[in-house]
Amino acid sequence: MDVAFLIDKYFKDTKKVSIDVFDAQTLNNVYRDVINAMTSHFEIEVSVLQALSYCLYEIMDNVHIHSGKPLGTAITYYDNSQKALSILIADDGMGVRASLSENEKYKNITEAEALKLCLEDNITDGKGLGFGLYTTSRLVNRIGKEFILHSGTHKLMIKDGETSVIENGFWQGTLIYMVIGTGVEIDPNQVVDHRADVAEEYNETFVETSELESLW
């Protein structure tokens, strides 16, 4: 994977980006390292981290479940002046359309249709729940500044509340890039449609017991 290209394309003129490569065995450790790094930025609202931690794990987990390739790359950058967090997760696997087409129901969909469908609830190739990108889209709709899903020759973009799909270059696999605002308090459990208590899950995993009282 051309990480230099990704940095030049999505993180140009930024400093101190964090780059992590993960596989099925290292996913949990890399995920925890990424979230722990984010918690060091005290300007980020805890409720944002609570929702984001769920979405991020689901996106990273998608790599080894759906891509057909062992490795994924995570790149993150926090812009303190803009109070915005940029996250990119990419793989060089089979891509969204090929993955969804493993489900007979979506066998004949186009690449553009696949990108739109995978953001909806319960859309899956049969190997997962079809919930990760759905919850991520809900997070983006609340506090997202920009969202890009690039797979094959098509790119889905969400900006200023508008969604569009265009033909734009080629990415072998699936690339997800998002910029989210971090200074606004949200209801993290609403992001996951109240199907999980992500606030409690985050607190149990990433917050020291002595620090919990300061969250309330």
Coordinates of C-alpha atoms in Angstrom, one line a residue:
M1 CA 0.0 0.0 0.0
D2 CA 1.3 3.4 -1.0
V3 CA 1.2 5.2 2.4
A4 CA 3.1 8.2 1.0
F5 CA 0.4 8.7 -1.5
L6 CA -2.3 8.6 1.2
I7 CA -0.5 11.1 3.3
D8 CA 0.0 13.4 0.4
K9 CA -3.6 13.1 -0.7
Y10 CA -5.4 13.3 2.7
F11 CA -2.9 14.7 5.2
K12 CA -1.0 17.2 3.1
D13 CA 0.7 20.0 5.1
T14 CA 0.0 18.3 8.4
K15 CA 2.5 17.3 11.1
K16 CA 2.8 14.3 13.4
V17 CA 0.3 12.0 11.7
S18 CA 0.0 8.6 13.4
I19 CA 0.4 5.6 11.1
D20 CA -0.4 2.0 12.2
V21 CA -0.5 -1.2 10.2
F22 CA -2.7 -4.0 11.6
D23 CA -3.8 -7.5 10.9
A24 CA -6.3 -9.8 12.7
Q25 CA -3.8 -10.6 15.4
T26 CA -2.7 -7.0 16.1
L27 CA -6.1 -5.3 15.5
N28 CA -7.1 -5.1 19.2
N29 CA -3.7 -3.7 20.3
V30 CA -3.5 -1.1 17.5
Y31 CA -7.1 -0.1 18.1
R32 CA -6.5 0.5 21.8
D33 CA -3.3 2.4 21.0
V34 CA -5.2 4.7 18.5
I35 CA -8.0 5.4 21.0
N36 CA -5.6 5.9 23.9
A37 CA -3.7 8.4 21.8
M38 CA -6.9 10.3 21.1
T39 CA -7.8 10.4 24.8
S40 CA -4.5 12.4 25.4
H41 CA -6.1 15.3 23.6
F42 CA -8.2 16.7 26.4
E43 CA -10.0 19.0 24.0
I44 CA -11.9 16.1 22.5
E45 CA -15.3 15.7 24.1
V46 CA -15.6 12.3 25.9
S47 CA -19.0 11.6 24.3
V48 CA -17.3 11.9 20.8
L49 CA -14.6 9.4 21.9
Q50 CA -17.3 7.1 23.2
A51 CA -19.1 7.0 19.9
L52 CA -16.0 7.1 17.8
S53 CA -14.4 4.2 19.6
Y54 CA -17.2 1.9 18.6
C55 CA -17.3 3.0 15.0
L56 CA -13.5 2.8 14.6
Y57 CA -13.3 -0.7 15.8
E58 CA -16.1 -1.8 13.4
I59 CA -14.3 -0.2 10.5
M60 CA -11.0 -1.7 11.4
D61 CA -12.6 -5.1 12.0
N62 CA -14.2 -4.9 8.5
V63 CA -10.7 -5.2 6.9
H64 CA -10.0 -8.7 7.9
I65 CA -13.7 -9.8 7.7
H66 CA -14.5 -8.5 4.3
S67 CA -11.4 -7.4 2.4
G68 CA -9.8 -10.8 1.7
K69 CA -6.4 -9.3 2.6
P70 CA -4.6 -9.6 5.9
L71 CA -3.4 -6.1 6.4
G72 CA -5.1 -2.7 6.9
T73 CA -3.6 0.8 7.5
A74 CA -4.9 3.4 10.0
I75 CA -3.7 7.0 9.8
T76 CA -4.9 9.6 12.3
Y77 CA -4.3 13.3 12.9
Y78 CA -5.8 15.7 15.4
D79 CA -6.0 19.4 14.5
N80 CA -6.2 21.3 17.8
S81 CA -6.8 24.7 16.1
Q82 CA -9.8 23.4 14.1
K83 CA -10.9 21.0 16.8
A84 CA -11.1 18.3 14.2
L85 CA -10.0 14.7 14.1
S86 CA -9.0 13.1 10.7
I87 CA -9.1 9.3 10.4
L88 CA -8.2 7.1 7.4
I89 CA -8.6 3.3 7.3
A90 CA -7.6 1.6 4.1
D91 CA -7.0 -1.9 2.7
D92 CA -6.0 -3.2 -0.8
G93 CA -8.5 -6.0 -0.8
M94 CA -11.5 -6.9 -3.0
G95 CA -13.4 -3.7 -2.5
V96 CA -17.0 -3.0 -1.5
R97 CA -18.9 -4.2 -4.6
A98 CA -17.1 -7.5 -4.8
S99 CA -17.6 -8.1 -1.1
L100 CA -21.3 -7.3 -1.2
S101 CA -21.8 -9.4 -4.3
E102 CA -20.9 -12.5 -2.3
N103 CA -24.4 -12.1 -0.9
E104 CA -26.8 -13.4 -3.6
K105 CA -29.1 -10.5 -2.9
Y106 CA -26.5 -8.0 -4.1
K107 CA -24.9 -10.1 -6.8
N108 CA -25.7 -7.7 -9.7
I109 CA -25.4 -4.3 -8.1
T110 CA -23.1 -1.6 -9.6
E111 CA -20.1 -0.2 -7.8
A112 CA -21.9 3.1 -7.2
E113 CA -24.9 1.3 -5.8
A114 CA -22.7 -0.7 -3.5
L115 CA -21.1 2.4 -1.9
K116 CA -24.5 3.8 -1.2
L117 CA -26.0 0.6 0.1
C118 CA -23.1 -0.2 2.5
L119 CA -24.0 2.9 4.6
E120 CA -27.5 1.6 5.2
D121 CA -28.6 -0.6 8.1
N122 CA -28.2 -4.4 7.9
I123 CA -26.4 -4.4 4.5
T124 CA -23.9 -7.2 4.6
D125 CA -22.1 -9.8 2.4
G126 CA -23.2 -12.4 5.0
K127 CA -20.0 -12.3 7.0
G128 CA -21.0 -9.5 9.4
L129 CA -23.9 -7.6 10.8
G130 CA -23.9 -4.7 8.4
F131 CA -23.8 -2.2 11.3
G132 CA -20.3 -0.6 11.3
L133 CA -20.6 1.7 8.3
Y134 CA -24.2 2.5 9.2
T135 CA -23.2 3.7 12.7
T136 CA -20.3 5.6 11.2
S137 CA -22.6 7.4 8.8
R138 CA -24.8 8.4 11.7
L139 CA -21.8 9.8 13.5
V140 CA -20.7 11.7 10.4
N141 CA -24.3 13.1 10.0
R142 CA -24.0 14.5 13.5
I143 CA -20.5 15.9 13.7
G144 CA -18.8 15.1 10.5
K145 CA -17.1 17.8 8.4
E146 CA -16.2 15.4 5.6
F147 CA -16.5 11.7 4.7
I148 CA -15.1 9.8 1.8
L149 CA -15.6 6.1 0.9
H150 CA -13.4 5.2 -2.1
S151 CA -13.5 1.7 -3.6
G152 CA -12.6 0.8 -7.2
T153 CA -13.3 3.6 -9.6
H154 CA -16.0 5.3 -7.5
K155 CA -15.9 7.6 -4.5
L156 CA -18.8 8.4 -2.2
M157 CA -18.6 11.8 -0.5
I158 CA -20.6 13.4 2.3
K159 CA -20.1 17.1 2.9
D160 CA -22.4 19.8 4.2
G161 CA -25.1 17.2 4.6
E162 CA -25.0 16.3 0.9
T163 CA -24.1 12.8 -0.4
S164 CA -22.7 12.3 -3.9
V165 CA -21.0 9.4 -5.8
I166 CA -18.6 10.1 -8.6
E167 CA -16.1 8.3 -10.7
N168 CA -12.7 9.4 -9.4
G169 CA -9.4 7.5 -9.9
F170 CA -8.9 4.0 -8.7
W171 CA -8.4 2.5 -5.3
Q172 CA -7.7 -1.2 -5.1
G173 CA -9.8 -2.2 -2.0
T174 CA -11.6 0.1 0.4
L175 CA -10.6 3.5 1.7
I176 CA -12.5 5.4 4.4
Y177 CA -11.6 8.9 5.3
M178 CA -13.5 11.2 7.7
V179 CA -13.0 14.4 9.5
I180 CA -15.2 14.9 12.5
G181 CA -15.6 17.8 14.9
T182 CA -14.6 17.1 18.4
G183 CA -15.8 20.0 20.5
V184 CA -19.5 19.3 20.5
E185 CA -21.1 17.0 23.1
I186 CA -23.3 14.3 21.6
D187 CA -25.3 11.3 22.7
P188 CA -23.0 8.4 21.9
N189 CA -25.7 5.7 22.3
Q190 CA -27.9 7.5 19.8
V191 CA -25.2 7.1 17.2
V192 CA -25.5 3.3 17.5
D193 CA -29.3 3.6 17.5
H194 CA -29.3 2.6 21.2
R195 CA -28.4 -1.0 20.3
A196 CA -25.4 -0.9 22.6
D197 CA -24.2 1.1 25.5
V198 CA -21.1 2.4 23.9
A199 CA -20.6 5.0 26.6
E200 CA -20.2 2.3 29.2
E201 CA -18.1 0.1 27.0
Y202 CA -15.7 3.0 26.4
N203 CA -15.5 3.9 30.0
E204 CA -14.8 0.4 31.1
T205 CA -12.1 -0.1 28.5
F206 CA -10.3 3.3 28.4
V207 CA -11.0 5.2 31.5
E208 CA -9.3 4.6 34.8
T209 CA -11.7 3.9 37.7
S210 CA -10.4 6.9 39.6
E211 CA -11.2 9.1 36.6
L212 CA -14.8 8.0 36.1
E213 CA -16.3 10.5 38.6
S214 CA -14.8 13.4 36.6
L215 CA -16.9 12.4 33.6
W216 CA -20.2 13.1 35.3

